[in-house]
Amino acid sequence: MRLSRAYSPTLSAVVLSGVLGAGLLTPASVHADPPDALAAVTVADGAGMCGKQAPTFDDITVSAAATLRASIPAAQLGAYDDRVARFRRDLAALRIHRDALPVDPNSLGGYAAELDNPIVTYLVNGLDAVRTGRIDRTVSVSRLTVADVIEVFILANRIVKIPAQLAVSLVPTAGFFLKFLVGGVFSGVQWLARRVQDQVRDRCPADAGGSRLDLNDDTGFPGEHIDVPAPITDLARQVRAADGTCTPIADLTTATVVARTREFLAHSDLPIDRGQLDTAASGLQDFLRDNRIAKAALLRKTEQLGPLVDYMDYGPVTFLTNLGFDIYEGKALDTVALADVNVQNALDLTTLALDVTSLLLTAANGIGGLAGVSSAVLTPLGIAETLAFAPATYGAPILRGVLRSMCTV
C-alpha cells in the first residue's frame, strides 16, 4: 500500500540530511531490527542526557518516524514501518571516509582546540590521518551526528570568510576597517554555530531503545584506500598532531632545527660529504650561539597580548604592543642568542616585515592622493597591493596555527 504524499516531504528531508553528511558513498551490508520495534519507540522531551553525544542521523530518523507514526492510519502502519526500516537500512549501508570530513577541535585537544580555527583543525587532523592510515577508515552515514553537519558548516563559513574579507579590503580608503568588521560577522556566525552544537549535544531526539541498527564497522564497513599525493604523504610522515608530550614545530629553536637537519642529511642517501656537512653545521651552531638579537624583535604570542591584539593579528600592532610590554617589564634592551629564536619568532618577523611593507605602500598611495595623483592611478595600485599581500595576510595565521598544533616525528 502506498503512503500518502503528505509524508513524502518529511522522508525526503531525512534523505537530504543523509546526503549532506556524505562524500564518497558506497553500499555495504547492514542489519536492522524488525519493523515492529518502531511501535515501541517513544519521543523524548529533551530533558534526558545524551551523554554529551549529539543525535545521529539514525536517531533523527527514528524520532521523526515515531512522531509521524501517531498520525498514520491503522491500515497503513505495516507499510509505513516497512518503509522506515528499509530507509534506515539504505541510509546505514552508505559509508564515508570519516577523516575526509572536519572534526571537532576538542577531539585534537591542545592548541588546535584553543584556537578553534576549522581550517587549521582540518589540516592537522588530515595530515595525522594520512600518517596513521586512518584516512582510509570508513563509517556508516547513520553514525554521523548533527554536530558533524554543523562542523561542516563551520568549516565552510571560515573558508568563505577569507574571500569575503579580501573583497571588502579592496574598497578604497575604508577597506582596512571593513575587513575587520566583516571578519567579526563571520566569527559571530561561528560562535553561534558552536552554541547550537552545545545545545544539540544535551538533547535526545528519541529513546531508540531496542531499535538500534546492528552496525559492524570491522566487517560491514572496511577501509577503502584513498590515493593521497606523494608530497602530502611525505609531509604527513614527518609530523603528528601535538598531544602535549612533544614540542610543537613552532617552538623548535634554530639550534634544534639545525641539529635535526644535520641528522637528517647525515642519514640520507644524498651524495653529501659527511665531513663538510659536520663542519658547516658546527660553524652555523657557533654563529647562532655567539650572535644575539634584540629581545623586542621576538614577539609574544598574540593571545598573551590581549583579546584585541589576538583578534586583529596584525604585525605592526602586535609589535608595538609587545614592545610596550617589554618596556613595562624593563626588558626592552635585553638581547637573546640567535640559537634561542624559535620557528614562530621567525615567522612572526617575516609577517611583520610584510605587514610593514604593505602599510608603507598604503601610506605612499595616501600621500599620492594628497599630492594630486589621480584616483584612476592609485586605486588599481592599491588593489594590486592588496592582492599581492593576500597570501601572507590570510595564509600566515593558518600556517602558524598548524605549526603550533603539530610536532615533528
C-alpha positions as a LaTeX table, in Angstrom:
\begin{tabular}{lrrr}
\hline
Residue & $x$ (\AA) & $y$ (\AA) & $z$ (\AA) \\
\hline
Met1 & 0.00 & 0.00 & 0.00 \\
Arg2 & 1.39 & 3.41 & $-0.96$ \\
Leu3 & 1.93 & 6.11 & 1.64 \\
Ser4 & 0.13 & 9.41 & 1.48 \\
Arg5 & 2.02 & 12.18 & $-0.29$ \\
Ala6 & 1.69 & 14.26 & 2.85 \\
Tyr7 & 4.57 & 12.31 & 4.40 \\
Ser8 & 6.86 & 12.36 & 1.37 \\
Pro9 & 8.46 & 15.78 & 2.09 \\
Thr10 & 9.42 & 14.66 & 5.59 \\
Leu11 & 11.07 & 11.46 & 4.41 \\
Ser12 & 12.80 & 13.39 & 1.61 \\
Ala13 & 14.20 & 15.83 & 4.17 \\
Val14 & 15.67 & 12.95 & 6.15 \\
Val15 & 17.24 & 11.60 & 2.96 \\
Leu16 & 18.71 & 15.02 & 2.17 \\
Ser17 & 20.23 & 15.21 & 5.65 \\
Gly18 & 21.99 & 11.92 & 4.99 \\
Val19 & 23.35 & 13.13 & 1.66 \\
Leu20 & 24.69 & 16.36 & 3.18 \\
Gly21 & 26.85 & 14.38 & 5.57 \\
Ala22 & 28.28 & 12.03 & 2.93 \\
Gly23 & 31.16 & 12.29 & 0.47 \\
Leu24 & 32.31 & 9.15 & $-1.35$ \\
Leu25 & 29.44 & 6.73 & $-0.66$ \\
Thr26 & 29.33 & 3.01 & $-1.37$ \\
Pro27 & 26.86 & 0.31 & $-0.31$ \\
Ala28 & 27.62 & $-2.24$ & 2.39 \\
Ser29 & 25.70 & $-4.89$ & 4.35 \\
Val30 & 23.79 & $-3.88$ & 7.47 \\
His31 & 21.22 & $-5.39$ & 9.83 \\
Ala32 & 18.11 & $-3.65$ & 11.15 \\
Asp33 & 15.64 & $-4.57$ & 13.83 \\
Pro34 & 12.17 & $-5.78$ & 12.84 \\
Pro35 & 9.62 & $-3.08$ & 11.86 \\
Asp36 & 7.54 & $-3.86$ & 14.96 \\
Ala37 & 10.25 & $-2.29$ & 17.11 \\
Leu38 & 9.31 & 1.14 & 15.80 \\
Ala39 & 5.94 & 0.97 & 17.50 \\
Ala40 & 7.63 & 0.87 & 20.89 \\
Val41 & 9.74 & 3.96 & 20.27 \\
Thr42 & 8.83 & 6.96 & 22.45 \\
Val43 & 9.67 & 10.58 & 21.74 \\
Ala44 & 11.79 & 12.17 & 24.47 \\
Asp45 & 11.15 & 15.69 & 25.70 \\
Gly46 & 14.85 & 16.60 & 25.68 \\
Ala47 & 15.17 & 16.58 & 29.45 \\
Gly48 & 17.29 & 13.41 & 29.47 \\
Met49 & 21.02 & 13.36 & 28.89 \\
Cys50 & 22.58 & 12.01 & 25.69 \\
Gly51 & 25.97 & 11.55 & 27.28 \\
Lys52 & 27.19 & 14.72 & 25.54 \\
Gln53 & 26.74 & 12.90 & 22.22 \\
Ala54 & 24.77 & 14.72 & 19.55 \\
Pro55 & 21.90 & 12.80 & 17.91 \\
Thr56 & 22.95 & 10.62 & 14.98 \\
Phe57 & 21.19 & 10.54 & 11.62 \\
Asp58 & 19.60 & 7.26 & 12.65 \\
Asp59 & 18.40 & 8.80 & 15.93 \\
Ile60 & 16.73 & 11.60 & 13.99 \\
Thr61 & 15.14 & 9.13 & 11.57 \\
Val62 & 13.71 & 7.07 & 14.44 \\
Ser63 & 12.47 & 10.18 & 16.26 \\
Ala64 & 10.80 & 11.64 & 13.16 \\
Ala65 & 9.26 & 8.29 & 12.21 \\
Ala66 & 7.93 & 7.72 & 15.74 \\
Thr67 & 6.36 & 11.18 & 15.78 \\
Leu68 & 4.67 & 10.69 & 12.40 \\
Arg69 & 3.52 & 7.19 & 13.26 \\
Ala70 & 0.81 & 8.51 & 15.57 \\
Ser71 & $-0.92$ & 10.15 & 12.60 \\
Ile72 & $-0.68$ & 7.16 & 10.26 \\
Pro73 & $-3.97$ & 5.29 & 9.62 \\
Ala74 & $-4.01$ & 1.86 & 11.25 \\
Ala75 & $-4.39$ & 0.16 & 7.87 \\
Gln76 & $-1.12$ & 1.73 & 6.68 \\
Leu77 & 1.03 & 1.10 & 9.75 \\
Gly78 & 2.57 & $-2.10$ & 8.41 \\
Ala79 & 3.62 & $-0.48$ & 5.12 \\
Tyr80 & 4.87 & 2.59 & 6.99 \\
Asp81 & 7.07 & 0.54 & 9.33 \\
Asp82 & 8.43 & $-1.46$ & 6.38 \\
Arg83 & 9.33 & 1.70 & 4.51 \\
Val84 & 11.02 & 3.29 & 7.53 \\
Ala85 & 13.03 & 0.13 & 8.16 \\
Arg86 & 14.06 & $-0.01$ & 4.51 \\
Phe87 & 15.07 & 3.64 & 4.55 \\
Arg88 & 17.17 & 3.09 & 7.69 \\
Arg89 & 18.90 & 0.11 & 6.10 \\
Asp90 & 19.64 & 2.09 & 2.92 \\
Leu91 & 20.99 & 5.03 & 4.92 \\
Ala92 & 23.14 & 2.78 & 7.10 \\
Ala93 & 24.51 & 0.99 & 4.04 \\
Leu94 & 26.13 & 4.22 & 2.87 \\
Arg95 & 29.63 & 4.72 & 4.18 \\
Ile96 & 32.01 & 7.65 & 4.16 \\
His97 & 35.67 & 8.31 & 4.93 \\
Arg98 & 35.30 & 9.92 & 8.35 \\
Asp99 & 38.57 & 11.83 & 8.27 \\
Ala100 & 37.60 & 13.40 & 4.95 \\
Leu101 & 35.12 & 15.47 & 7.00 \\
Pro102 & 36.03 & 18.18 & 9.52 \\
Val103 & 36.19 & 17.17 & 13.16 \\
Asp104 & 35.51 & 18.90 & 16.45 \\
Pro105 & 38.76 & 20.66 & 17.51 \\
Asn106 & 38.24 & 19.32 & 21.03 \\
Ser107 & 38.94 & 15.85 & 19.65 \\
Leu108 & 42.50 & 17.02 & 18.89 \\
Gly109 & 42.98 & 19.00 & 22.08 \\
Gly110 & 45.95 & 21.29 & 22.68 \\
Tyr111 & 46.34 & 24.49 & 20.70 \\
Ala112 & 44.02 & 23.29 & 17.93 \\
Ala113 & 41.14 & 23.21 & 20.41 \\
Glu114 & 42.16 & 26.53 & 21.94 \\
Leu115 & 42.45 & 28.25 & 18.56 \\
Asp116 & 39.21 & 26.77 & 17.14 \\
Asn117 & 40.16 & 27.55 & 13.55 \\
Pro118 & 38.33 & 24.89 & 11.48 \\
Ile119 & 40.84 & 25.18 & 8.63 \\
Val120 & 43.75 & 24.51 & 10.97 \\
Thr121 & 41.83 & 21.65 & 12.63 \\
Tyr122 & 41.02 & 20.11 & 9.24 \\
Leu123 & 44.66 & 20.28 & 8.07 \\
Val124 & 46.10 & 18.92 & 11.32 \\
Asn125 & 43.60 & 16.07 & 11.52 \\
Gly126 & 44.04 & 15.26 & 7.82 \\
Leu127 & 47.83 & 15.07 & 7.99 \\
Asp128 & 47.69 & 12.94 & 11.13 \\
Ala129 & 45.08 & 10.69 & 9.49 \\
Val130 & 47.35 & 10.17 & 6.47 \\
Arg131 & 50.32 & 9.33 & 8.72 \\
Thr132 & 48.39 & 6.82 & 10.83 \\
Gly133 & 46.37 & 5.32 & 7.96 \\
Arg134 & 43.07 & 6.49 & 9.45 \\
Ile135 & 42.35 & 8.35 & 6.22 \\
Asp136 & 41.18 & 5.03 & 4.71 \\
Arg137 & 38.71 & 4.28 & 7.52 \\
Thr138 & 35.02 & 4.37 & 6.66 \\
Val139 & 31.95 & 4.63 & 8.87 \\
Ser140 & 28.22 & 4.38 & 8.30 \\
Val141 & 26.40 & 7.58 & 7.45 \\
Ser142 & 23.86 & 6.58 & 10.11 \\
Arg143 & 26.54 & 7.19 & 12.74 \\
Leu144 & 27.22 & 10.75 & 11.67 \\
Thr145 & 25.69 & 13.30 & 14.01 \\
Val146 & 24.04 & 16.67 & 13.79 \\
Ala147 & 27.22 & 18.10 & 15.32 \\
Asp148 & 29.17 & 16.70 & 12.34 \\
Val149 & 26.89 & 18.55 & 9.92 \\
Ile150 & 27.33 & 21.76 & 11.91 \\
Glu151 & 31.10 & 21.21 & 11.81 \\
Val152 & 30.92 & 21.12 & 8.00 \\
Phe153 & 29.00 & 24.40 & 8.09 \\
Ile154 & 31.58 & 25.98 & 10.41 \\
Leu155 & 34.41 & 24.97 & 8.07 \\
Ala156 & 32.53 & 26.37 & 5.06 \\
Asn157 & 31.87 & 29.59 & 6.99 \\
Arg158 & 35.58 & 30.00 & 7.76 \\
Ile159 & 36.57 & 29.31 & 4.15 \\
Val160 & 34.07 & 31.86 & 2.80 \\
Lys161 & 35.33 & 34.37 & 5.37 \\
Ile162 & 38.67 & 34.69 & 3.56 \\
Pro163 & 37.39 & 35.82 & 0.12 \\
Ala164 & 34.75 & 37.98 & 1.83 \\
Gln165 & 37.41 & 39.84 & 3.82 \\
Leu166 & 39.61 & 40.09 & 0.75 \\
Ala167 & 36.73 & 41.53 & $-1.30$ \\
Val168 & 35.88 & 44.29 & 1.19 \\
Ser169 & 39.56 & 45.09 & 1.74 \\
Leu170 & 39.68 & 46.16 & $-1.92$ \\
Val171 & 37.31 & 49.04 & $-1.15$ \\
Pro172 & 39.34 & 52.30 & $-1.38$ \\
Thr173 & 40.10 & 54.04 & 1.94 \\
Ala174 & 37.68 & 52.08 & 4.13 \\
Gly175 & 38.82 & 48.59 & 3.08 \\
Phe176 & 41.23 & 48.15 & 6.01 \\
Phe177 & 38.50 & 48.70 & 8.59 \\
Leu178 & 35.78 & 46.87 & 6.66 \\
Lys179 & 37.97 & 43.76 & 6.63 \\
Phe180 & 37.85 & 43.50 & 10.42 \\
Leu181 & 34.13 & 44.28 & 10.57 \\
Val182 & 33.29 & 41.54 & 8.07 \\
Gly183 & 35.63 & 39.18 & 9.89 \\
Gly184 & 33.73 & 39.90 & 13.10 \\
Val185 & 30.43 & 38.95 & 11.43 \\
Phe186 & 31.78 & 35.57 & 10.30 \\
Ser187 & 33.34 & 34.98 & 13.72 \\
Gly188 & 29.93 & 35.69 & 15.25 \\
Val189 & 28.32 & 33.11 & 12.98 \\
Gln190 & 30.90 & 30.54 & 14.09 \\
Trp191 & 30.28 & 31.38 & 17.74 \\
Leu192 & 26.54 & 30.91 & 17.24 \\
Ala193 & 27.10 & 27.58 & 15.48 \\
Arg194 & 29.20 & 26.37 & 18.43 \\
Arg195 & 26.37 & 27.26 & 20.81 \\
Val196 & 23.94 & 25.27 & 18.67 \\
Gln197 & 26.32 & 22.30 & 18.83 \\
Asp198 & 26.38 & 22.53 & 22.61 \\
Gln199 & 22.58 & 22.56 & 22.70 \\
Val200 & 22.05 & 19.54 & 20.43 \\
Arg201 & 24.51 & 17.50 & 22.47 \\
Asp202 & 22.27 & 17.99 & 25.50 \\
Arg203 & 19.04 & 16.94 & 23.80 \\
Cys204 & 17.87 & 13.43 & 22.95 \\
Pro205 & 15.50 & 13.32 & 19.96 \\
Ala206 & 14.19 & 9.86 & 20.82 \\
Asp207 & 14.73 & 6.94 & 23.14 \\
Ala208 & 15.55 & 4.47 & 20.38 \\
Gly209 & 15.78 & 1.58 & 22.83 \\
Gly210 & 15.85 & $-1.75$ & 21.02 \\
Ser211 & 15.55 & $-0.20$ & 17.56 \\
Arg212 & 19.29 & 0.46 & 17.16 \\
Leu213 & 20.85 & $-0.73$ & 13.95 \\
Asp214 & 23.41 & $-3.52$ & 14.27 \\
Leu215 & 26.45 & $-1.93$ & 12.60 \\
Asn216 & 29.82 & $-3.69$ & 12.47 \\
Asp217 & 32.47 & $-1.33$ & 11.20 \\
Asp218 & 35.13 & $-4.06$ & 11.14 \\
Thr219 & 33.32 & $-6.33$ & 8.66 \\
Gly220 & 30.46 & $-4.33$ & 7.23 \\
Phe221 & 32.43 & $-1.14$ & 6.70 \\
Pro222 & 36.02 & $-1.98$ & 5.72 \\
Gly223 & 38.63 & 0.62 & 4.92 \\
Glu224 & 38.71 & 1.96 & 1.40 \\
His225 & 42.06 & 3.27 & 0.15 \\
Ile226 & 42.35 & 6.93 & $-0.82$ \\
Asp227 & 45.15 & 7.97 & $-3.17$ \\
Val228 & 46.96 & 10.86 & $-1.50$ \\
Pro229 & 49.51 & 12.94 & $-3.49$ \\
Ala230 & 53.07 & 11.86 & $-2.73$ \\
Pro231 & 54.23 & 15.28 & $-1.40$ \\
Ile232 & 51.40 & 15.29 & 1.15 \\
Thr233 & 52.17 & 11.70 & 2.16 \\
Asp234 & 55.86 & 12.56 & 2.62 \\
Leu235 & 54.96 & 15.58 & 4.74 \\
Ala236 & 52.47 & 13.59 & 6.83 \\
Arg237 & 55.12 & 11.00 & 7.67 \\
Gln238 & 57.27 & 13.69 & 9.27 \\
Val239 & 54.67 & 15.33 & 11.52 \\
Arg240 & 52.00 & 14.34 & 14.00 \\
Ala241 & 49.30 & 16.11 & 15.97 \\
Ala242 & 50.64 & 17.68 & 19.16 \\
Asp243 & 49.34 & 15.81 & 22.19 \\
Gly244 & 51.11 & 17.68 & 24.98 \\
Thr245 & 54.01 & 15.21 & 25.17 \\
Cys246 & 56.05 & 16.68 & 22.31 \\
Thr247 & 57.42 & 20.08 & 21.32 \\
Pro248 & 55.28 & 21.82 & 18.67 \\
Ile249 & 57.10 & 22.75 & 15.48 \\
Ala250 & 56.53 & 26.44 & 16.22 \\
Asp251 & 58.52 & 26.14 & 19.47 \\
Leu252 & 61.58 & 24.48 & 17.94 \\
Thr253 & 64.63 & 26.76 & 18.23 \\
Thr254 & 67.01 & 27.47 & 15.36 \\
Ala255 & 69.68 & 25.41 & 17.13 \\
Thr256 & 67.30 & 22.43 & 17.24 \\
Val257 & 66.31 & 22.89 & 13.59 \\
Val258 & 69.97 & 22.91 & 12.53 \\
Ala259 & 70.70 & 19.80 & 14.60 \\
Arg260 & 67.69 & 17.93 & 13.16 \\
Thr261 & 68.60 & 18.96 & 9.62 \\
Arg262 & 72.16 & 17.81 & 10.16 \\
Glu263 & 70.93 & 14.45 & 11.48 \\
Phe264 & 68.53 & 14.02 & 8.57 \\
Leu265 & 71.15 & 14.75 & 5.92 \\
Ala266 & 73.73 & 12.54 & 7.63 \\
His267 & 71.41 & 9.52 & 7.30 \\
Ser268 & 70.05 & 10.31 & 3.84 \\
Asp269 & 71.12 & 8.77 & 0.54 \\
Leu270 & 72.14 & 12.14 & $-0.89$ \\
Pro271 & 75.72 & 12.38 & $-2.25$ \\
Ile272 & 76.98 & 14.63 & 0.55 \\
Asp273 & 80.47 & 14.89 & 2.00 \\
Arg274 & 79.80 & 13.98 & 5.63 \\
Gly275 & 82.93 & 15.75 & 6.83 \\
Gln276 & 81.97 & 19.03 & 5.20 \\
Leu277 & 78.43 & 18.64 & 6.49 \\
Asp278 & 79.65 & 18.31 & 10.09 \\
Thr279 & 81.99 & 21.28 & 9.68 \\
Ala280 & 79.29 & 23.51 & 8.19 \\
Ala281 & 76.72 & 22.52 & 10.82 \\
Ser282 & 79.15 & 23.13 & 13.68 \\
Gly283 & 80.11 & 26.53 & 12.27 \\
Leu284 & 76.45 & 27.52 & 11.94 \\
Gln285 & 75.72 & 26.42 & 15.50 \\
Asp286 & 78.64 & 28.51 & 16.77 \\
Phe287 & 77.35 & 31.53 & 14.82 \\
Leu288 & 73.87 & 31.16 & 16.27 \\
Arg289 & 75.26 & 30.80 & 19.80 \\
Asp290 & 77.65 & 33.76 & 19.64 \\
Asn291 & 75.39 & 36.33 & 17.95 \\
Arg292 & 72.45 & 37.99 & 19.62 \\
Ile293 & 69.31 & 39.86 & 18.66 \\
Ala294 & 67.15 & 42.40 & 20.46 \\
Lys295 & 64.51 & 40.66 & 22.57 \\
Ala296 & 61.94 & 43.20 & 21.38 \\
Ala297 & 62.14 & 41.60 & 17.93 \\
Leu298 & 60.88 & 38.29 & 19.34 \\
Leu299 & 57.16 & 38.82 & 19.58 \\
Arg300 & 54.97 & 37.23 & 22.20 \\
Lys301 & 52.08 & 35.06 & 21.10 \\
Thr302 & 49.10 & 37.23 & 20.23 \\
Glu303 & 46.85 & 35.65 & 22.88 \\
Gln304 & 49.38 & 36.82 & 25.51 \\
Leu305 & 48.90 & 40.42 & 24.40 \\
Gly306 & 45.15 & 40.66 & 24.90 \\
Pro307 & 41.98 & 39.67 & 23.00 \\
Leu308 & 42.00 & 42.73 & 20.71 \\
Val309 & 45.56 & 42.09 & 19.51 \\
Asp310 & 44.79 & 38.40 & 19.16 \\
Tyr311 & 41.72 & 39.16 & 17.03 \\
Met312 & 43.46 & 41.70 & 14.78 \\
Asp313 & 46.63 & 39.60 & 14.39 \\
Tyr314 & 48.26 & 42.50 & 12.55 \\
Gly315 & 52.07 & 42.66 & 12.57 \\
Pro316 & 52.67 & 46.35 & 13.46 \\
Val317 & 50.01 & 46.28 & 16.20 \\
Thr318 & 51.46 & 43.08 & 17.65 \\
Phe319 & 54.99 & 44.52 & 17.57 \\
Leu320 & 54.05 & 47.81 & 19.26 \\
Thr321 & 52.01 & 46.04 & 21.94 \\
Asn322 & 54.85 & 43.59 & 22.55 \\
Leu323 & 57.30 & 46.49 & 22.81 \\
Gly324 & 55.02 & 48.15 & 25.35 \\
Phe325 & 55.08 & 45.01 & 27.49 \\
Asp326 & 58.89 & 44.84 & 27.25 \\
Ile327 & 59.25 & 48.49 & 28.31 \\
Tyr328 & 56.85 & 47.97 & 31.21 \\
Glu329 & 58.80 & 44.90 & 32.35 \\
Gly330 & 62.16 & 46.64 & 31.89 \\
Lys331 & 63.31 & 44.19 & 29.21 \\
Ala332 & 63.29 & 46.47 & 26.17 \\
Leu333 & 67.11 & 46.47 & 25.98 \\
Asp334 & 67.59 & 42.76 & 26.59 \\
Thr335 & 69.09 & 40.54 & 23.92 \\
Val336 & 68.86 & 36.81 & 23.20 \\
Ala337 & 71.11 & 34.46 & 21.25 \\
Leu338 & 70.06 & 33.61 & 17.71 \\
Ala339 & 70.16 & 29.97 & 18.77 \\
Asp340 & 67.17 & 30.66 & 21.04 \\
Val341 & 64.99 & 32.14 & 18.30 \\
Asn342 & 62.19 & 29.68 & 17.52 \\
Val343 & 60.25 & 28.92 & 14.37 \\
Gln344 & 57.28 & 31.08 & 15.34 \\
Asn345 & 59.58 & 34.03 & 16.09 \\
Ala346 & 60.99 & 33.75 & 12.57 \\
Leu347 & 57.50 & 33.50 & 11.06 \\
Asp348 & 56.32 & 36.50 & 13.10 \\
Leu349 & 59.27 & 38.60 & 11.95 \\
Thr350 & 58.57 & 37.67 & 8.33 \\
Thr351 & 54.88 & 38.55 & 8.75 \\
Leu352 & 55.84 & 41.83 & 10.45 \\
Ala353 & 58.13 & 42.77 & 7.56 \\
Leu354 & 55.39 & 42.06 & 5.00 \\
Asp355 & 52.75 & 43.94 & 7.01 \\
Val356 & 55.02 & 46.98 & 7.42 \\
Thr357 & 55.83 & 46.96 & 3.71 \\
Ser358 & 52.12 & 46.83 & 2.88 \\
Leu359 & 51.45 & 49.65 & 5.36 \\
Leu360 & 54.16 & 51.83 & 3.78 \\
Leu361 & 52.78 & 51.24 & 0.31 \\
Thr362 & 49.31 & 52.20 & 1.55 \\
Ala363 & 50.74 & 55.37 & 3.10 \\
Ala364 & 52.51 & 56.17 & $-0.17$ \\
Asn365 & 49.20 & 55.88 & $-2.01$ \\
Gly366 & 47.63 & 58.25 & 0.51 \\
Ile367 & 50.40 & 60.79 & 0.04 \\
Gly368 & 49.99 & 60.43 & $-3.70$ \\
Gly369 & 46.31 & 61.29 & $-3.36$ \\
Leu370 & 47.14 & 64.43 & $-1.35$ \\
Ala371 & 49.70 & 65.37 & $-3.99$ \\
Gly372 & 47.02 & 65.32 & $-6.67$ \\
Val373 & 47.68 & 61.95 & $-8.27$ \\
Ser374 & 44.51 & 60.70 & $-9.93$ \\
Ser375 & 42.48 & 58.01 & $-8.17$ \\
Ala376 & 42.35 & 56.25 & $-11.53$ \\
Val377 & 46.05 & 55.54 & $-10.97$ \\
Leu378 & 46.09 & 54.99 & $-7.20$ \\
Thr379 & 43.05 & 52.70 & $-6.96$ \\
Pro380 & 44.46 & 49.98 & $-9.28$ \\
Leu381 & 47.77 & 50.21 & $-7.43$ \\
Gly382 & 46.02 & 49.74 & $-4.08$ \\
Ile383 & 44.07 & 46.75 & $-5.38$ \\
Ala384 & 47.25 & 45.19 & $-6.79$ \\
Glu385 & 48.99 & 45.70 & $-3.45$ \\
Thr386 & 46.14 & 44.05 & $-1.51$ \\
Leu387 & 46.09 & 41.05 & $-3.84$ \\
Ala388 & 49.88 & 40.70 & $-3.77$ \\
Phe389 & 49.97 & 40.53 & 0.05 \\
Ala390 & 46.80 & 38.41 & 0.38 \\
Pro391 & 48.65 & 35.05 & 0.65 \\
Ala392 & 50.67 & 36.31 & 3.61 \\
Thr393 & 47.73 & 38.15 & 5.20 \\
Tyr394 & 45.36 & 35.18 & 5.19 \\
Gly395 & 47.82 & 32.30 & 5.00 \\
Ala396 & 50.20 & 33.22 & 7.84 \\
Pro397 & 47.63 & 32.70 & 10.65 \\
Ile398 & 46.73 & 29.27 & 9.25 \\
Leu399 & 50.39 & 28.26 & 8.89 \\
Arg400 & 51.15 & 29.45 & 12.42 \\
Gly401 & 48.17 & 27.50 & 13.77 \\
Val402 & 49.35 & 24.29 & 12.07 \\
Leu403 & 52.93 & 24.76 & 13.30 \\
Arg404 & 51.68 & 25.23 & 16.86 \\
Ser405 & 49.37 & 22.20 & 16.62 \\
Met406 & 51.83 & 19.66 & 15.21 \\
Cys407 & 55.14 & 18.12 & 16.22 \\
Thr408 & 57.87 & 16.52 & 14.16 \\
Val409 & 58.14 & 12.74 & 14.27 \\
\hline
\end{tabular}
